[in-house]
Amino acid sequence: MDTLPPGDAFDRELSLRELLGVFASDRLGRHLVALLGDYRLCDEKNEVVLESGNAAVDAPTIGIMLDIEPIGRLQSPANIKTLKAAAGLVEILLQSQMRYRMASRLHEEQVSHDYQRLQQEHAALLKSELKYRTLAAELEARVQAQVETLKTAERQLYQAEKLASVGQLAAGVAHEINNPIGFIRSNLISAIAYVKDISGLRPAIASGDEKKILTAWKTADMDFLLEDFQSLLQESIIGADRVARIVSDLKGFSSIEHGKEERIDLNESIRTVCNVAGSRIQQKAQLVLDLGELPALQCQPGHINDVLLAMLFNATQAVGEQGEIRISTAVEDGDICVRISDNGCGIAPENLSKIFDPFFTTREVGTGIGLGLTVSRDIVRAHGGHIEVESRVGAGTTFTVHLPLKGR
Ligand SMILES: Nc1ncnc2c1ncn2[C@@H]1O[C@H](COP(=O)(O)OP(=O)(O)OP(=O)(O)O)[C@@H](O)[C@H]1O
Ligand SMILES: [Mg+2]
């Protein structure tokens, strides 16, 4: 297809040369030689477009018309009939060339129009893509902010729940401390009375009369008094030691020390946790410790205590009055394994996969928020370990905490 000069208007009148183009001119030239012999084809300005080479200047000429407009002339010494027929053929050829060009122009305009439309659509798409990208970024930022808010709320909720269990612990500890404080106080009251009785001997001793002294000694029942005085002081020392031990156990739960890493004896931590939680557990179940020999464990003791306590509380909540909770420790495949077993209610199979989910709880409203195991799993994972659980409804549950000795 011949291409049109750029910017050509659709209705512009084309010259004979433009209409024929190179290809049509070649073929037409050969046919005109065959028909006319010598010839000359000129445009309306009388410029030669095609010629055979020997056309006589004074040979007969016939006009070539295109859509009732003259577009050129054909000149040849051939007879006039043949010249007319040849001119007719040239006109038919020009008309078909004209139609062909019109059709190709239409096609080109359509293609160019489609291209422009596509370009506009592409630009619109780019614009809306940018809009959606901005929206997506905004949405992501909002989701991020919501996640942060939720995390904060979750942490606050956990802190609140932790405070509540600290309150429960405090009640247990108060009970534990109350008992020794009670008997230390009553012993001290007896001691004051005994000191008064001893002072009562002073006049008899001052008289120097042995008989008087002996009578006063017997009247005051001094032999029993001295013996009892000693044993009540002994008992008070034991009481004070018990208070001191409770206080030192509680220090293990101080949140200030939670972040520090230490090498600890995990069995000792278990004993401490049992002492602290003891009063709460003993009301319900019997606690059996079966602690194997363990190497020191590098960990965050405060966090590990939280895990043990959460599991111990869960076990306590699972067992009835006659229940038993057993804690055993051992080294298995490079891990320290702590097993906390109870013969309580067990976990329904459909709940087994959910117990570590945040806020999953089967407890009544106000008695648990379902974060104990979630937080425990996170702590154990942070120590490079994992927790396994086995449970049968009606038979009991065993949680096994694996803590690798080779660190994280
Ligand atoms: N030893 C167990 N025996 C039976 N069910 C258990 C035991 N331990 C956990 N569960 C089940 O798993 C659920 C989730 O325990 P988790 O400790 O995470 O939360 P919770 O005890 O309900 O609440 P809290 O946040 O106060 O600990 C419990 O509600 C309970 O149904
Ligand atoms: Mg719990």
Tab-separated table of C-alpha atoms and ligand atoms in Angstrom:
chain	number	residue	atom	x	y	z
A	1	MET	CA	0.000	0.000	0.000
A	2	ASP	CA	1.304	3.490	-0.870
A	3	THR	CA	1.542	5.744	2.106
A	4	LEU	CA	0.029	9.187	2.015
A	5	PRO	CA	1.930	12.318	2.894
A	6	PRO	CA	1.398	13.140	6.565
A	7	GLY	CA	-1.368	15.644	7.356
A	8	ASP	CA	-3.088	14.992	4.023
A	9	ALA	CA	-6.715	16.080	4.168
A	10	PHE	CA	-9.222	13.426	3.155
A	11	ASP	CA	-10.810	15.536	0.396
A	12	ARG	CA	-7.645	16.994	-1.073
A	13	GLU	CA	-7.430	16.673	-4.857
A	14	LEU	CA	-4.588	14.355	-5.736
A	15	SER	CA	-2.444	14.808	-8.799
A	16	LEU	CA	-2.239	12.158	-11.514
A	17	ARG	CA	1.263	11.199	-10.365
A	18	GLU	CA	0.188	10.827	-6.753
A	19	LEU	CA	-2.808	8.747	-7.723
A	20	LEU	CA	-0.861	6.316	-9.886
A	21	GLY	CA	2.063	5.848	-7.540
A	22	VAL	CA	5.187	3.941	-8.618
A	23	PHE	CA	3.679	0.473	-8.838
A	24	ALA	CA	0.571	1.397	-10.890
A	25	SER	CA	2.671	3.647	-13.181
A	26	ASP	CA	4.953	0.744	-14.086
A	27	ARG	CA	2.160	-1.594	-15.004
A	28	LEU	CA	0.115	1.115	-16.797
A	29	GLY	CA	3.173	2.117	-18.830
A	30	ARG	CA	3.593	-1.474	-20.106
A	31	HIS	CA	-0.130	-1.758	-21.048
A	32	LEU	CA	-0.179	1.633	-22.826
A	33	VAL	CA	2.824	0.674	-24.952
A	34	ALA	CA	1.010	-2.582	-25.882
A	35	LEU	CA	-2.180	-0.679	-26.771
A	36	LEU	CA	-0.852	2.535	-28.330
A	37	GLY	CA	2.783	2.017	-29.226
A	38	ASP	CA	4.117	5.529	-28.681
A	39	TYR	CA	2.272	7.645	-26.109
A	40	ARG	CA	2.637	10.419	-23.520
A	41	LEU	CA	0.581	10.808	-20.337
A	42	CYS	CA	0.664	14.303	-18.761
A	43	ASP	CA	-1.017	15.795	-15.679
A	44	GLU	CA	-3.311	18.867	-15.723
A	45	LYS	CA	-0.224	21.130	-15.530
A	46	ASN	CA	1.069	19.440	-18.672
A	47	GLU	CA	3.956	17.786	-16.856
A	48	VAL	CA	4.839	14.332	-18.228
A	49	VAL	CA	3.923	11.494	-15.853
A	50	LEU	CA	4.526	8.546	-18.218
A	51	GLU	CA	5.721	8.258	-21.831
A	52	SER	CA	6.994	5.705	-24.289
A	53	GLY	CA	9.910	7.818	-25.399
A	54	ASN	CA	9.031	8.719	-29.044
A	55	ALA	CA	5.601	10.355	-28.727
A	56	ALA	CA	5.196	13.086	-31.360
A	57	VAL	CA	4.390	16.484	-29.848
A	58	ASP	CA	1.622	17.096	-32.395
A	59	ALA	CA	-0.034	13.628	-32.015
A	60	PRO	CA	-3.801	13.575	-31.119
A	61	THR	CA	-4.580	14.212	-27.439
A	62	ILE	CA	-7.521	13.124	-25.332
A	63	GLY	CA	-8.479	14.415	-21.838
A	64	ILE	CA	-8.487	12.115	-18.812
A	65	MET	CA	-11.319	12.820	-16.349
A	66	LEU	CA	-11.722	11.775	-12.747
A	67	ASP	CA	-15.089	12.455	-11.086
A	68	ILE	CA	-15.985	14.932	-13.822
A	69	GLU	CA	-12.795	16.906	-13.215
A	70	PRO	CA	-9.929	16.919	-15.754
A	71	ILE	CA	-6.829	15.374	-14.227
A	72	GLY	CA	-4.563	14.947	-17.253
A	73	ARG	CA	-4.315	14.064	-20.944
A	74	LEU	CA	-3.160	11.127	-23.067
A	75	GLN	CA	-1.378	11.727	-26.388
A	76	SER	CA	-0.561	9.116	-29.046
A	77	PRO	CA	-0.270	8.764	-32.848
A	78	ALA	CA	-2.361	5.519	-32.597
A	79	ASN	CA	-5.850	5.639	-34.141
A	80	ILE	CA	-8.376	7.737	-32.195
A	81	LYS	CA	-10.598	4.791	-31.249
A	82	THR	CA	-7.730	2.976	-29.574
A	83	LEU	CA	-6.617	6.244	-27.926
A	84	LYS	CA	-10.146	6.758	-26.465
A	85	ALA	CA	-10.262	3.161	-25.224
A	86	ALA	CA	-6.821	3.592	-23.638
A	87	ALA	CA	-7.959	6.881	-22.015
A	88	GLY	CA	-11.075	5.052	-20.670
A	89	LEU	CA	-8.851	2.346	-19.185
A	90	VAL	CA	-6.622	4.985	-17.539
A	91	GLU	CA	-9.781	6.599	-16.036
A	92	ILE	CA	-10.999	3.221	-14.660
A	93	LEU	CA	-7.568	2.614	-13.155
A	94	LEU	CA	-7.519	6.099	-11.593
A	95	GLN	CA	-10.994	5.586	-10.104
A	96	SER	CA	-10.014	2.305	-8.538
A	97	GLN	CA	-6.792	3.874	-7.208
A	98	MET	CA	-8.884	6.738	-5.807
A	99	ARG	CA	-11.266	4.308	-4.037
A	100	TYR	CA	-8.372	2.266	-2.743
A	101	ARG	CA	-6.766	5.386	-1.288
A	102	MET	CA	-10.053	6.526	0.241
A	103	ALA	CA	-10.549	3.128	1.855
A	104	SER	CA	-6.992	3.025	3.163
A	105	ARG	CA	-7.362	6.585	4.461
A	106	LEU	CA	-10.533	5.615	6.292
A	107	HIS	CA	-8.809	2.573	7.726
A	108	GLU	CA	-5.815	4.620	8.802
A	109	GLU	CA	-8.003	7.231	10.438
A	110	GLN	CA	-9.922	4.510	12.279
A	111	VAL	CA	-6.676	2.876	13.455
A	112	SER	CA	-5.278	6.210	14.558
A	113	HIS	CA	-8.556	7.019	16.335
A	114	ASP	CA	-8.488	3.596	18.066
A	115	TYR	CA	-4.846	4.131	19.008
A	116	GLN	CA	-5.606	7.500	20.552
A	117	ARG	CA	-8.563	6.022	22.424
A	118	LEU	CA	-6.319	3.192	23.689
A	119	GLN	CA	-3.726	5.727	24.771
A	120	GLN	CA	-6.380	7.689	26.673
A	121	GLU	CA	-7.666	4.505	28.280
A	122	HIS	CA	-4.104	3.518	29.178
A	123	ALA	CA	-3.521	6.926	30.790
A	124	ALA	CA	-6.818	6.609	32.696
A	125	LEU	CA	-5.794	3.110	33.840
A	126	LEU	CA	-2.405	4.391	35.013
A	127	LYS	CA	-4.179	7.148	36.933
A	128	SER	CA	-6.609	4.761	38.594
A	129	GLU	CA	-3.786	2.293	39.320
A	130	LEU	CA	-1.960	5.097	41.119
A	131	LYS	CA	-5.156	5.922	43.007
A	132	TYR	CA	-5.576	2.281	44.079
A	133	ARG	CA	-1.927	2.036	45.049
A	134	THR	CA	-2.329	5.108	47.275
A	135	LEU	CA	-5.541	3.654	48.692
A	136	ALA	CA	-3.863	0.291	49.336
A	137	ALA	CA	-0.970	2.011	51.109
A	138	GLU	CA	-3.431	4.028	53.222
A	139	LEU	CA	-5.383	0.873	54.010
A	140	GLU	CA	-2.241	-0.976	54.997
A	141	ALA	CA	-1.234	1.873	57.295
A	142	ARG	CA	-4.701	1.807	58.872
A	143	VAL	CA	-4.604	-1.978	59.321
A	144	GLN	CA	-1.164	-1.628	60.877
A	145	ALA	CA	-2.504	1.002	63.276
A	146	GLN	CA	-5.481	-1.243	64.147
A	147	VAL	CA	-3.150	-4.184	64.759
A	148	GLU	CA	-1.068	-2.001	67.066
A	149	THR	CA	-4.210	-0.890	68.937
A	150	LEU	CA	-5.341	-4.514	69.254
A	151	LYS	CA	-1.917	-5.592	70.467
A	152	THR	CA	-1.933	-2.834	73.073
A	153	ALA	CA	-5.468	-3.816	74.161
A	154	GLU	CA	-4.385	-7.460	74.328
A	155	ARG	CA	-1.359	-6.547	76.432
A	156	GLN	CA	-3.483	-4.404	78.735
A	157	LEU	CA	-5.992	-7.237	79.074
A	158	TYR	CA	-3.215	-9.663	79.859
A	159	GLN	CA	-1.738	-7.262	82.397
A	160	ALA	CA	-5.187	-6.906	83.999
A	161	GLU	CA	-5.602	-10.678	84.124
A	162	LYS	CA	-2.079	-11.033	85.476
A	163	LEU	CA	-2.859	-8.484	88.160
A	164	ALA	CA	-5.949	-10.491	89.076
A	165	SER	CA	-3.913	-13.675	89.429
A	166	VAL	CA	-1.283	-11.735	91.361
A	167	GLY	CA	-4.164	-10.727	93.646
A	168	GLN	CA	-5.138	-14.378	94.057
A	169	LEU	CA	-1.511	-15.249	94.727
A	170	ALA	CA	-1.278	-12.449	97.269
A	171	ALA	CA	-4.324	-13.864	99.095
A	172	GLY	CA	-2.628	-17.288	99.216
A	173	VAL	CA	0.637	-15.779	100.379
A	174	ALA	CA	-1.157	-13.706	103.047
A	175	HIS	CA	-2.696	-16.926	104.326
A	176	GLU	CA	0.724	-18.607	104.396
A	177	ILE	CA	2.328	-15.711	106.256
A	178	ASN	CA	-0.585	-15.230	108.657
A	179	ASN	CA	-0.063	-18.585	110.320
A	180	PRO	CA	3.595	-18.180	111.425
A	181	ILE	CA	2.982	-14.510	112.312
A	182	GLY	CA	0.056	-15.685	114.498
A	183	PHE	CA	2.090	-18.176	116.517
A	184	ILE	CA	5.166	-15.922	116.721
A	185	ARG	CA	2.907	-13.247	118.260
A	186	SER	CA	1.298	-15.654	120.760
A	187	ASN	CA	4.773	-16.974	121.686
A	188	LEU	CA	5.990	-13.425	122.320
A	189	ILE	CA	2.971	-12.788	124.602
A	190	SER	CA	3.876	-15.977	126.548
A	191	ALA	CA	7.515	-14.774	126.659
A	192	ILE	CA	6.434	-11.454	128.253
A	193	ALA	CA	4.506	-13.415	130.921
A	194	TYR	CA	7.538	-15.699	131.499
A	195	VAL	CA	9.871	-12.708	131.899
A	196	LYS	CA	7.437	-11.304	134.477
A	197	ASP	CA	7.452	-14.657	136.346
A	198	ILE	CA	11.276	-14.689	136.296
A	199	SER	CA	11.387	-11.118	137.668
A	200	GLY	CA	9.089	-12.329	140.471
A	201	LEU	CA	12.025	-14.423	141.801
A	202	ARG	CA	14.086	-11.295	142.423
A	203	PRO	CA	13.054	-10.695	146.176
A	204	ALA	CA	13.686	-14.355	147.101
A	205	ILE	CA	17.107	-14.330	145.388
A	206	ALA	CA	17.974	-10.967	147.035
A	207	SER	CA	17.189	-12.423	150.520
A	208	GLY	CA	19.895	-15.068	149.971
A	209	ASP	CA	17.662	-17.574	151.836
A	210	GLU	CA	17.950	-20.856	149.951
A	211	LYS	CA	14.637	-22.188	151.294
A	212	LYS	CA	12.801	-19.049	150.178
A	213	ILE	CA	14.412	-19.240	146.748
A	214	LEU	CA	13.440	-22.881	146.294
A	215	THR	CA	9.827	-22.199	147.318
A	216	ALA	CA	9.588	-19.262	144.936
A	217	TRP	CA	11.210	-21.411	142.145
A	218	LYS	CA	8.635	-24.151	142.620
A	219	THR	CA	5.689	-21.741	142.947
A	220	ALA	CA	6.609	-20.144	139.617
A	221	ASP	CA	7.046	-23.637	138.057
A	222	MET	CA	10.384	-22.382	136.883
A	223	ASP	CA	11.641	-25.753	135.472
A	224	PHE	CA	8.683	-25.950	133.049
A	225	LEU	CA	8.867	-22.215	132.332
A	226	LEU	CA	12.514	-22.311	131.232
A	227	GLU	CA	11.958	-25.377	129.085
A	228	ASP	CA	8.854	-23.884	127.445
A	229	PHE	CA	10.548	-20.495	127.032
A	230	GLN	CA	13.290	-22.154	125.026
A	231	SER	CA	10.919	-24.159	122.831
A	232	LEU	CA	8.691	-21.169	122.087
A	233	LEU	CA	11.765	-19.164	121.022
A	234	GLN	CA	12.796	-22.100	118.818
A	235	GLU	CA	9.316	-22.283	117.306
A	236	SER	CA	9.342	-18.528	116.642
A	237	ILE	CA	12.670	-18.806	114.821
A	238	ILE	CA	11.168	-21.543	112.595
A	239	GLY	CA	8.141	-19.283	111.963
A	240	ALA	CA	10.346	-16.322	111.054
A	241	ASP	CA	12.337	-18.586	108.694
A	242	ARG	CA	9.093	-19.660	106.991
A	243	VAL	CA	8.138	-16.019	106.424
A	244	ALA	CA	11.650	-15.333	105.074
A	245	ARG	CA	11.344	-18.285	102.643
A	246	ILE	CA	7.959	-17.112	101.353
A	247	VAL	CA	9.392	-13.637	100.799
A	248	SER	CA	12.387	-15.024	98.925
A	249	ASP	CA	10.108	-17.221	96.764
A	250	LEU	CA	8.020	-14.197	95.897
A	251	LYS	CA	11.111	-12.336	94.740
A	252	GLY	CA	11.374	-14.876	91.926
A	253	PHE	CA	8.117	-13.435	90.586
A	254	SER	CA	9.178	-9.829	90.739
A	255	SER	CA	8.503	-8.360	87.326
A	256	ILE	CA	11.624	-6.202	87.596
A	257	GLU	CA	13.730	-9.314	87.221
A	258	HIS	CA	11.734	-10.696	84.272
A	259	GLY	CA	14.030	-9.471	81.527
A	260	LYS	CA	17.304	-10.818	82.951
A	261	GLU	CA	18.842	-14.009	81.597
A	262	GLU	CA	20.400	-16.361	84.105
A	263	ARG	CA	21.654	-19.891	84.443
A	264	ILE	CA	19.230	-21.560	86.790
A	265	ASP	CA	18.344	-24.904	88.303
A	266	LEU	CA	14.902	-25.508	86.801
A	267	ASN	CA	14.009	-27.978	89.575
A	268	GLU	CA	14.552	-25.180	92.072
A	269	SER	CA	12.219	-22.909	90.064
A	270	ILE	CA	9.566	-25.643	90.088
A	271	ARG	CA	9.856	-25.977	93.861
A	272	THR	CA	9.568	-22.193	94.237
A	273	VAL	CA	6.507	-22.026	91.986
A	274	CYS	CA	4.901	-24.871	93.923
A	275	ASN	CA	5.615	-23.105	97.215
A	276	VAL	CA	4.122	-19.846	95.980
A	277	ALA	CA	1.070	-21.482	94.435
A	278	GLY	CA	0.969	-24.244	97.042
A	279	SER	CA	-1.910	-22.999	99.158
A	280	ARG	CA	-4.109	-22.657	96.102
A	281	ILE	CA	-3.248	-26.114	94.781
A	282	GLN	CA	-3.347	-28.040	98.031
A	283	GLN	CA	-6.951	-27.048	98.608
A	284	LYS	CA	-7.887	-29.107	95.582
A	285	ALA	CA	-5.282	-31.615	94.612
A	286	GLN	CA	-2.269	-33.526	95.722
A	287	LEU	CA	0.963	-32.299	94.229
A	288	VAL	CA	3.631	-34.871	93.410
A	289	LEU	CA	7.120	-33.829	92.330
A	290	ASP	CA	9.306	-36.293	90.457
A	291	LEU	CA	12.337	-34.157	89.575
A	292	GLY	CA	15.250	-35.742	87.744
A	293	GLU	CA	18.807	-34.455	87.770
A	294	LEU	CA	19.161	-31.463	85.457
A	295	PRO	CA	22.045	-29.341	84.165
A	296	ALA	CA	21.786	-25.564	84.552
A	297	LEU	CA	19.450	-23.882	82.059
A	298	GLN	CA	20.178	-20.496	80.478
A	299	CYS	CA	16.830	-18.674	80.475
A	300	GLN	CA	14.746	-15.753	81.693
A	301	PRO	CA	13.678	-17.181	85.055
A	302	GLY	CA	10.743	-14.807	85.592
A	303	HIS	CA	9.189	-15.810	82.261
A	304	ILE	CA	9.785	-19.522	82.831
A	305	ASN	CA	8.103	-19.178	86.244
A	306	ASP	CA	5.098	-17.611	84.473
A	307	VAL	CA	4.858	-20.658	82.180
A	308	LEU	CA	5.052	-23.128	85.072
A	309	LEU	CA	2.499	-21.155	87.060
A	310	ALA	CA	0.043	-20.888	84.134
A	311	MET	CA	0.201	-24.656	83.587
A	312	LEU	CA	-0.058	-25.417	87.274
A	313	PHE	CA	-3.159	-23.221	87.548
A	314	ASN	CA	-4.726	-24.877	84.495
A	315	ALA	CA	-4.083	-28.301	86.050
A	316	THR	CA	-5.580	-27.125	89.361
A	317	GLN	CA	-8.650	-25.876	87.548
A	318	ALA	CA	-8.970	-29.230	85.730
A	319	VAL	CA	-8.809	-31.565	88.749
A	320	GLY	CA	-11.506	-32.231	91.330
A	321	GLU	CA	-11.118	-32.606	95.103
A	322	GLN	CA	-9.348	-35.973	94.838
A	323	GLY	CA	-7.150	-34.969	91.937
A	324	GLU	CA	-3.439	-35.395	91.509
A	325	ILE	CA	-0.994	-33.103	89.744
A	326	ARG	CA	2.393	-34.531	88.918
A	327	ILE	CA	5.399	-32.541	87.762
A	328	SER	CA	8.385	-34.438	86.438
A	329	THR	CA	11.632	-33.280	84.850
A	330	ALA	CA	14.227	-35.072	82.726
A	331	VAL	CA	16.781	-34.462	79.983
A	332	GLU	CA	15.670	-35.923	76.629
A	333	ASP	CA	17.499	-35.465	73.292
A	334	GLY	CA	19.317	-32.324	74.409
A	335	ASP	CA	16.145	-30.744	75.815
A	336	ILE	CA	15.060	-30.249	79.376
A	337	CYS	CA	11.524	-31.667	79.486
A	338	VAL	CA	9.040	-30.590	82.117
A	339	ARG	CA	5.865	-32.711	82.236
A	340	ILE	CA	2.864	-31.332	84.055
A	341	SER	CA	0.197	-34.030	84.255
A	342	ASP	CA	-3.188	-33.996	85.868
A	343	ASN	CA	-5.954	-36.565	86.131
A	344	GLY	CA	-8.602	-33.902	85.618
A	345	CYS	CA	-11.415	-33.346	83.148
A	346	GLY	CA	-9.232	-33.503	79.989
A	347	ILE	CA	-9.638	-31.466	76.797
A	348	ALA	CA	-12.300	-32.229	74.163
A	349	PRO	CA	-10.664	-33.308	70.850
A	350	GLU	CA	-12.320	-30.424	68.964
A	351	ASN	CA	-10.720	-27.932	71.393
A	352	LEU	CA	-7.238	-29.431	71.345
A	353	SER	CA	-6.139	-27.417	68.301
A	354	LYS	CA	-7.497	-24.167	69.772
A	355	ILE	CA	-6.129	-24.084	73.315
A	356	PHE	CA	-3.072	-22.030	72.303
A	357	ASP	CA	-5.184	-19.480	70.383
A	358	PRO	CA	-5.339	-16.063	72.030
A	359	PHE	CA	-8.534	-15.642	74.088
A	360	PHE	CA	-9.669	-19.255	73.677
A	361	THR	CA	-11.180	-20.283	76.987
A	362	THR	CA	-13.788	-22.710	78.263
A	363	ARG	CA	-13.894	-21.030	81.641
A	364	GLU	CA	-16.882	-19.133	82.941
A	365	VAL	CA	-16.905	-15.375	82.371
A	366	GLY	CA	-14.531	-13.685	84.787
A	367	THR	CA	-12.518	-16.809	85.634
A	368	GLY	CA	-10.135	-16.899	82.672
A	369	ILE	CA	-9.423	-14.929	79.535
A	370	GLY	CA	-7.623	-17.578	77.528
A	371	LEU	CA	-4.139	-16.088	77.408
A	372	GLY	CA	-2.279	-18.384	79.811
A	373	LEU	CA	-1.259	-20.943	77.166
A	374	THR	CA	-0.792	-18.334	74.396
A	375	VAL	CA	1.719	-16.413	76.477
A	376	SER	CA	3.352	-19.652	77.689
A	377	ARG	CA	3.841	-20.851	74.106
A	378	ASP	CA	5.348	-17.478	73.095
A	379	ILE	CA	7.763	-17.570	76.046
A	380	VAL	CA	8.822	-21.161	75.348
A	381	ARG	CA	9.282	-20.358	71.627
A	382	ALA	CA	11.402	-17.337	72.576
A	383	HIS	CA	13.621	-19.812	74.441
A	384	GLY	CA	13.853	-21.960	71.281
A	385	GLY	CA	11.545	-24.646	72.649
A	386	HIS	CA	8.025	-25.944	72.151
A	387	ILE	CA	5.070	-27.307	74.094
A	388	GLU	CA	3.313	-30.626	73.438
A	389	VAL	CA	-0.036	-31.653	74.792
A	390	GLU	CA	-1.782	-34.992	75.228
A	391	SER	CA	-5.250	-35.241	76.640
A	392	ARG	CA	-8.178	-37.618	77.058
A	393	VAL	CA	-11.569	-36.429	78.201
A	394	GLY	CA	-12.262	-37.762	81.708
A	395	ALA	CA	-8.730	-39.181	82.092
A	396	GLY	CA	-6.492	-36.103	82.251
A	397	THR	CA	-3.967	-33.971	80.458
A	398	THR	CA	-0.185	-33.839	80.130
A	399	PHE	CA	1.644	-30.756	78.934
A	400	THR	CA	5.318	-31.282	78.042
A	401	VAL	CA	7.514	-28.209	77.873
A	402	HIS	CA	10.702	-28.761	75.825
A	403	LEU	CA	13.510	-26.290	76.534
A	404	PRO	CA	16.701	-26.823	74.512
A	405	LEU	CA	19.933	-26.793	76.495
A	406	LYS	CA	21.927	-25.503	73.527
A	407	GLY	CA	20.308	-22.073	73.693
A	408	ARG	CA	18.390	-20.348	70.876
B	1	LIG	N1	-4.789	-29.076	82.182
B	1	LIG	C1	-5.892	-28.779	81.486
B	1	LIG	N2	-6.976	-29.597	81.538
B	1	LIG	C2	-8.093	-29.327	80.834
B	1	LIG	N3	-8.256	-28.243	80.016
B	1	LIG	C3	-7.223	-27.406	79.913
B	1	LIG	C4	-5.985	-27.615	80.626
B	1	LIG	N4	-5.137	-26.615	80.314
B	1	LIG	C5	-5.804	-25.810	79.452
B	1	LIG	N5	-7.047	-26.258	79.219
B	1	LIG	C6	-8.049	-25.678	78.305
B	1	LIG	O1	-7.409	-24.730	77.494
B	1	LIG	C7	-8.078	-23.468	77.595
B	1	LIG	C8	-7.072	-22.363	77.409
B	1	LIG	O2	-6.152	-22.328	78.500
B	1	LIG	P1	-5.438	-20.990	78.871
B	1	LIG	O3	-4.582	-21.221	80.044
B	1	LIG	O4	-4.797	-20.426	77.631
B	1	LIG	O5	-6.616	-19.986	79.199
B	1	LIG	P2	-7.572	-20.018	80.465
B	1	LIG	O6	-7.028	-20.917	81.527
B	1	LIG	O7	-8.946	-20.311	79.984
B	1	LIG	O8	-7.513	-18.512	80.935
B	1	LIG	P3	-6.217	-17.763	81.574
B	1	LIG	O9	-5.865	-16.709	80.599
B	1	LIG	O10	-6.702	-17.251	82.858
B	1	LIG	O11	-5.142	-18.774	81.742
B	1	LIG	C9	-8.756	-23.486	78.936
B	1	LIG	O12	-9.877	-22.638	78.976
B	1	LIG	C10	-9.154	-24.960	79.031
B	1	LIG	O13	-10.354	-25.218	78.329
B	2	MG	MG	-5.037	-20.745	82.124
